[in-house]
Coordinates of C-alpha atoms in Angstrom, one line a residue:
X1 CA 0.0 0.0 0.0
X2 CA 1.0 3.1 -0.9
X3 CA 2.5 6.0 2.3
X4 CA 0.5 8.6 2.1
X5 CA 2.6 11.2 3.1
X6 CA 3.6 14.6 1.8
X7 CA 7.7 14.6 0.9
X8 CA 9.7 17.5 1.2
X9 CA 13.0 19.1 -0.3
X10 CA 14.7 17.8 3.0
X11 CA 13.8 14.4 2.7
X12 CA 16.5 11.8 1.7
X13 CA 15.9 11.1 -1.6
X14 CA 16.3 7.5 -0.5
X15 CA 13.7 7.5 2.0
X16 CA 11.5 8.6 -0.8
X17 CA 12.2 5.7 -3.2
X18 CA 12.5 3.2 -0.3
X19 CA 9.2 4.1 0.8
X20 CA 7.6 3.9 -2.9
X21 CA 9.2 2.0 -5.4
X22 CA 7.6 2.1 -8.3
X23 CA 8.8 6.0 -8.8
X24 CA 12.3 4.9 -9.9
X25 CA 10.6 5.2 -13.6
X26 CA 9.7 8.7 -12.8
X27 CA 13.3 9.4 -11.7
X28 CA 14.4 8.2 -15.4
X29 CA 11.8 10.7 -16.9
X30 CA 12.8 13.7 -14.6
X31 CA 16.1 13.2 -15.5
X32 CA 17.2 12.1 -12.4
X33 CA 20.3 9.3 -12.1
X34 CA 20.5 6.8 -9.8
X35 CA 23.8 7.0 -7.2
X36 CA 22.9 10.1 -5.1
X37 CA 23.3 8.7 -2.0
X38 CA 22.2 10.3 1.2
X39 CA 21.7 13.4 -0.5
X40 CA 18.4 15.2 -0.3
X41 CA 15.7 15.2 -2.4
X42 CA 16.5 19.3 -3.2
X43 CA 20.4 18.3 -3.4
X44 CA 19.7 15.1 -5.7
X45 CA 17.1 17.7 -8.1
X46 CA 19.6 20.5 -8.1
X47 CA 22.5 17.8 -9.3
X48 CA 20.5 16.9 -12.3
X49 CA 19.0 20.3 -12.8
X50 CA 15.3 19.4 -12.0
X51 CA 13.3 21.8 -10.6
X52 CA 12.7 20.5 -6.9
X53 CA 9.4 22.0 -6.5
X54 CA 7.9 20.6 -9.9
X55 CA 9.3 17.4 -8.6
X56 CA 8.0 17.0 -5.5
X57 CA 4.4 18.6 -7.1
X58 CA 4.2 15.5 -9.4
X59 CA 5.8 12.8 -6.6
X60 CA 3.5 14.0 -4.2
X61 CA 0.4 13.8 -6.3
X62 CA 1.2 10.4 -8.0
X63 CA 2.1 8.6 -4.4
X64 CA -1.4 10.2 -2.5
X65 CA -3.6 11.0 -5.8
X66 CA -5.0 14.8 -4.3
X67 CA -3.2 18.2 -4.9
X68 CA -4.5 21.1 -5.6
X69 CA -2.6 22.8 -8.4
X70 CA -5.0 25.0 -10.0
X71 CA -4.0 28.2 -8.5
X72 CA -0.3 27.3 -8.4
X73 CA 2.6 29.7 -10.3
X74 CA 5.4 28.1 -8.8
X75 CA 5.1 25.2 -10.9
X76 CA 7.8 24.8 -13.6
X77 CA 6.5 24.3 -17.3
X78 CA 10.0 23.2 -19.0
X79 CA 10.3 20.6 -16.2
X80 CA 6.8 19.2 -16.9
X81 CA 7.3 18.9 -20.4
X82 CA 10.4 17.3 -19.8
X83 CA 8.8 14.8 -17.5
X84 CA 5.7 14.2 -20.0
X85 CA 7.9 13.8 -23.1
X86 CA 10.2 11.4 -21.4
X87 CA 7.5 9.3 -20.1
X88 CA 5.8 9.3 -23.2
X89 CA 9.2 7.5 -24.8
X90 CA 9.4 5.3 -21.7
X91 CA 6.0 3.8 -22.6
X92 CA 6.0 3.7 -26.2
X93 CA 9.4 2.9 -26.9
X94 CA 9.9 0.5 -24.2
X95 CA 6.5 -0.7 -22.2
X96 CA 4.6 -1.5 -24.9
X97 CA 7.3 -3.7 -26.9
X98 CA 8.1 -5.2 -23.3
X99 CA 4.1 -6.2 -22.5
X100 CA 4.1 -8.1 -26.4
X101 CA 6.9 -10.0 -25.9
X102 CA 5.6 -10.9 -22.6
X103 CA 2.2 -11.6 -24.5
X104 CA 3.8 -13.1 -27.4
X105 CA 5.4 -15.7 -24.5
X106 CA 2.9 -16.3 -22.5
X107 CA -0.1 -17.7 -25.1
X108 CA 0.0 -20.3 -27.7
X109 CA 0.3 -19.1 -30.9
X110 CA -1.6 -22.0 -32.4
X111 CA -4.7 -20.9 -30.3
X112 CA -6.8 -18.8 -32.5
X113 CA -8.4 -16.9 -29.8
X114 CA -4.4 -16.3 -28.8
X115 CA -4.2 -15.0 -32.3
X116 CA -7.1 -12.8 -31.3
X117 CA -5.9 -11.5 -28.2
X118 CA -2.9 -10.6 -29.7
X119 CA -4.8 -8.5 -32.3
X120 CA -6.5 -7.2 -29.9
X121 CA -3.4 -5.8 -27.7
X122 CA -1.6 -4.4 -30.9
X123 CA -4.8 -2.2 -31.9
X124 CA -4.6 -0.9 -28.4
X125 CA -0.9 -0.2 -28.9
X126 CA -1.7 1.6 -32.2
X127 CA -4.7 3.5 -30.0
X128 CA -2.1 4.8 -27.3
X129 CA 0.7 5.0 -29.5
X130 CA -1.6 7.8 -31.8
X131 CA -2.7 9.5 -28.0
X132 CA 0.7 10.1 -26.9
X133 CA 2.0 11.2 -30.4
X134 CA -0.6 13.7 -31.0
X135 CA 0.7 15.2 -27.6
X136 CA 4.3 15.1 -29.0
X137 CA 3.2 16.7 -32.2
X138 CA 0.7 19.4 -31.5
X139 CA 0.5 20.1 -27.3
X140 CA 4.1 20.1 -26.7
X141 CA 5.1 22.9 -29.7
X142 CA 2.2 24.6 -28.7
X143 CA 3.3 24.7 -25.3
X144 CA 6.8 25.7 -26.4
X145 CA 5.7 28.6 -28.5
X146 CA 3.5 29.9 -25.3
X147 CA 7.0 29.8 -23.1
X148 CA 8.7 31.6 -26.4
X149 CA 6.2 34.2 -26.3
X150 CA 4.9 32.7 -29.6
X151 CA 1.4 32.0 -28.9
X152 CA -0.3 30.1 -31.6
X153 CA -4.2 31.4 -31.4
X154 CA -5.8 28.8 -33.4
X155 CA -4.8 26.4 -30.9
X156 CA -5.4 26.2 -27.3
X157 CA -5.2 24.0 -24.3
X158 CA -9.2 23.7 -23.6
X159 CA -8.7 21.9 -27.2
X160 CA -6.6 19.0 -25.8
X161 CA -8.3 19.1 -22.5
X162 CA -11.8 18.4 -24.0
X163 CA -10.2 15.5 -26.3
X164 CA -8.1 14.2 -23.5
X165 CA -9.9 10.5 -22.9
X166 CA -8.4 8.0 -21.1
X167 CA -6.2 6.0 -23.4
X168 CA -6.4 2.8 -21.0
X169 CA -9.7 1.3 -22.1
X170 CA -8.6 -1.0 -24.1
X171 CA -6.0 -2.6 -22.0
X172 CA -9.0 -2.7 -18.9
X173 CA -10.7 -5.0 -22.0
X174 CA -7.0 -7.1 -22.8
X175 CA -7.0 -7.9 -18.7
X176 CA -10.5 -9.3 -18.4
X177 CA -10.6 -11.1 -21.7
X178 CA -7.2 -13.2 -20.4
X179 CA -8.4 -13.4 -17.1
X180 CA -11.8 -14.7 -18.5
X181 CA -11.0 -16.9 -21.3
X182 CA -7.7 -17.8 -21.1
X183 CA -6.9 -20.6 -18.3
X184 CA -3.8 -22.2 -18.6
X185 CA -1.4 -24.2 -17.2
X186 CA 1.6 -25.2 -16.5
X187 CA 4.4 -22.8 -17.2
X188 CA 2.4 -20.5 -19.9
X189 CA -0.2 -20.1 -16.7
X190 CA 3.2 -19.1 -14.9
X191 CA 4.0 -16.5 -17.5
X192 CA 0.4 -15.4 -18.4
X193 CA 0.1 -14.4 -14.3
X194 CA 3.3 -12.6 -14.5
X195 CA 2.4 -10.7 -17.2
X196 CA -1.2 -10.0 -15.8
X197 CA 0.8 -8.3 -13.3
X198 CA 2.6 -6.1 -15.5
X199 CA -0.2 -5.4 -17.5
X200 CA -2.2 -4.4 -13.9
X201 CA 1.1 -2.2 -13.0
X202 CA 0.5 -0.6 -16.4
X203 CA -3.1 0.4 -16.0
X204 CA -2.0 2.2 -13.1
X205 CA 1.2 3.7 -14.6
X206 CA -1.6 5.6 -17.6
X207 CA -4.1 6.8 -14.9
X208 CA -1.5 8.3 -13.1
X209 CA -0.1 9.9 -16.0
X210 CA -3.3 11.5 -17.2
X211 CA -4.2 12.3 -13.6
X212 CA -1.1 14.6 -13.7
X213 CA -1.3 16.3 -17.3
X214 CA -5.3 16.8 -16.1
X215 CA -4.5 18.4 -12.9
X216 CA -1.3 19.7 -12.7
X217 CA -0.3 20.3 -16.6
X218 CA -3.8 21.5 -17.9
X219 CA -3.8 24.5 -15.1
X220 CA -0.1 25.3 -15.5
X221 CA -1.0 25.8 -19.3
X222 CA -4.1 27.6 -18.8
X223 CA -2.5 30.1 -16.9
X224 CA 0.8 30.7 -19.5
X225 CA -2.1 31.2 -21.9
X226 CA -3.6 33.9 -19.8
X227 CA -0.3 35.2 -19.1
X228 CA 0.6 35.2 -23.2
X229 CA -2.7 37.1 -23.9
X230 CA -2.1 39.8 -20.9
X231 CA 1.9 40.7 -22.1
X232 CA -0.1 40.4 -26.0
X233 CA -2.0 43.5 -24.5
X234 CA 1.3 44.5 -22.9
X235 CA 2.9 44.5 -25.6
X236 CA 0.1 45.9 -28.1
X237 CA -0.5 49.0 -25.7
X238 CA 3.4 49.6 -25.4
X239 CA 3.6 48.6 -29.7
X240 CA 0.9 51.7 -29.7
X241 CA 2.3 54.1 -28.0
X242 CA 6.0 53.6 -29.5
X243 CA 4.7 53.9 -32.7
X244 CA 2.4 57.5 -32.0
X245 CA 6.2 58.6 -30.6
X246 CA 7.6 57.5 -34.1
X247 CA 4.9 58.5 -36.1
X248 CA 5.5 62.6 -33.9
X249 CA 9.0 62.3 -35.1
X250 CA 8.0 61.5 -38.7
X251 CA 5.3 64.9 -38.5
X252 CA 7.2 68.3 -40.0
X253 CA 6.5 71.1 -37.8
X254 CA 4.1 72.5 -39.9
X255 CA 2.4 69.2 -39.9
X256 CA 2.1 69.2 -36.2
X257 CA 1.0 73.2 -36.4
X258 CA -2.0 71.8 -38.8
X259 CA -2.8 69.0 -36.2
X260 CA -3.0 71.8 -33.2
X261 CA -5.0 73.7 -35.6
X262 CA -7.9 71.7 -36.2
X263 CA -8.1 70.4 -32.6
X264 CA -9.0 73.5 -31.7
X265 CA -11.4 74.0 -34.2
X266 CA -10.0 75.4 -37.1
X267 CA -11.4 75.3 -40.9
X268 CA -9.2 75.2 -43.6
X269 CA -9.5 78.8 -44.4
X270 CA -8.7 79.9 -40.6
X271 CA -5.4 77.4 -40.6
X272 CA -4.4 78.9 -43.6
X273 CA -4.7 82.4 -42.4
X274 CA -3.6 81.5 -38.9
X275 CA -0.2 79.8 -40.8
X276 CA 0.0 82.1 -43.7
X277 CA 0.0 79.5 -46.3
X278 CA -2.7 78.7 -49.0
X279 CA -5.8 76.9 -48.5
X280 CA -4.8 74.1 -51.0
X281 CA -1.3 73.7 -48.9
X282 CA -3.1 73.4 -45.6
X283 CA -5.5 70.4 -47.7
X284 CA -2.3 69.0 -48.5
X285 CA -0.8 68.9 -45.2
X286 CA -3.9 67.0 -44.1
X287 CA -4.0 64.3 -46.7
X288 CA 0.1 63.7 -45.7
X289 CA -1.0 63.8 -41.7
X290 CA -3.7 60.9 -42.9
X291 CA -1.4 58.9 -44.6
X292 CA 1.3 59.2 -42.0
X293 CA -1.0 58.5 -38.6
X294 CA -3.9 56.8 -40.3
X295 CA -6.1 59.0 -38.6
X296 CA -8.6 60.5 -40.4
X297 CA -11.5 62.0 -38.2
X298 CA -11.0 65.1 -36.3
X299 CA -12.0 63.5 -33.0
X300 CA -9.1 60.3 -33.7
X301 CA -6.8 64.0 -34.5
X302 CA -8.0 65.2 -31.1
X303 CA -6.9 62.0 -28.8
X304 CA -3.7 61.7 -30.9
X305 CA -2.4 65.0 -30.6
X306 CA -4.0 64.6 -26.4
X307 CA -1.6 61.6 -26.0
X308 CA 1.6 62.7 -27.5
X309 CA 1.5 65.9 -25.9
X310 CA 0.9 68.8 -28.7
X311 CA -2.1 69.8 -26.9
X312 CA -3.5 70.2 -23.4
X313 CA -6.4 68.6 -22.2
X314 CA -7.7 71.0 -20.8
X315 CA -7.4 73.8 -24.3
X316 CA -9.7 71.3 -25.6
X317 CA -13.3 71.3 -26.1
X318 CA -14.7 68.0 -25.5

């Protein structure tokens, strides 16, 4: 059974695997090695440049199955997606191979209902094998793009969320149909129990690892996105504002003297008196401040030449 217990950076990182051993796999996927020792489990992370708070976050959740993470900013993305990816490999490249061969073993290949369960396994390896790429594929660059500030908006995590099914079904089905109508003896019984066992140990292995992209890796991406989207404004209101400044610098003074002109309620005639130039030179001045700013109405004039600071406020009759 497993301890439920909350682990901390302090802990030996021993005591941690002593206590549950099926985490070694996590280690691999972390990144961690074996060897460290009697070091701690902050010590052992910092070695193997893991953040210890993701860490612990995933250890803690997997070994008691509660955690509340949807709040939680001190999580570390890279390290999840480094966790996720690896574990994905783990599984595909290695678990699912391993648990044929086992299968392969274990029945009689002149059996046809053997044949059958075979089949059977293989179209759930496809199934999983399809799940876990289409996270390599399309959740992971996405996620990357978010962290390089390159948010992709046709795409967003409530898309994979809503999609995310469990990907274990079918090996629920592979388990009962062996248990059901596949009595053997002898040493194929011997090998069929042993890899019952393992196929058990994997069913647990894939609900954990959709418990954790559900509740620790879907909230750590929703908020990125709403962090993206508030620096887009950021950076859209600061894009704005650096661009009136440029677009001040590319005025002539006597474009700017036109501008200050018709905010205050100037006709074309008055400006050109006012400036001593020609009615048609003041018209052209305009059409050169429109092209320039992009601003055609008097009123978009008005708040432009407000916010860059060639009128007052307060001269101005709103």
């Amino acid at each position: 059974m497993k301890n439920q217990k909350q682990y901390e950076a302090d802990d030996k990182m021993i005591s941690l695997i002593r206590d549950n051993y099926d985490l070694l796999q996590a280690l691999g996927s972390f990144g961690i090695s074996l060897g460290f020792g009697d070091k701690t489990v902050k010590e052992t992370c910092d070695d193997n440049g893991v953040d210890t708070y993701t860490f612990l976050a995933v250890v803690n959740f997997t070994i008691n199955g509660y955690g509340d993470y949807e709040n939680d900013d001190q999580l570390s993305i890279p390290t999840l997606m480094h966790y996720l990816d690896a574990s994905h490999k783990y599984y595909l490249d290695f678990q699912l191979p391993f648990i044929r061969q086992e299968l392969a073993d274990s029945l009689n290949p002149d059996d046809s209902l053997a044949r059958l369960i075979m089949r059977f396994y293989d179209e759930y390896a496809h199934e999983i094998r399809r799940h876990m790429m289409y996270e390599q594929r399309t959740l992971f660059p996405y996620v990357q793009a978010l962290i390089d500030g390159k948010a992709q908006t046709e795409y967003s995590i409530e898309t994979f969320s809503k999609h995310h099914k469990e990907a274990d079904k079918k090996l629920r089905e592979l388990k009962l149909l062996i248990i059901k109508y596949l009595p053997s003896d002898g040493l194929h019984n011997n090998k069929l129990t042993a890899t019952l066992h393992d196929i058990y140990d994997n069913e647990e292995w894939l609900r954990q690892h959709a418990m954790v992209e559900d509740h620790i890796f879907v909230p750590a991406i929703r908020r990125l996105e709403l962090l993206s989207k508030q620096n887009d404004v950021t950076r859209n209101i600061s894009g704005m504002v650096m661009g009136a400044a440029q677009n001040v610098d590319a005025l002539s003074d006597r474009e700017r003297d036109v501008i200050i002109s018709l905010v205050q309620g100037m006709s074309n005639k008055e400006i050109a008196d006012h400036l001593c130039i020609s009615v048609n030179t003041v018209i052209t001045h305009r059409r050169n401040i429109a092209r320039k700013l992009q601003i055609h109405s008097p009123a978009g004039l008005t708040i432009y030449a407000i916010i860059n600071g060639l009128v007052d406020i307060s001269s101005v009759k709103l």
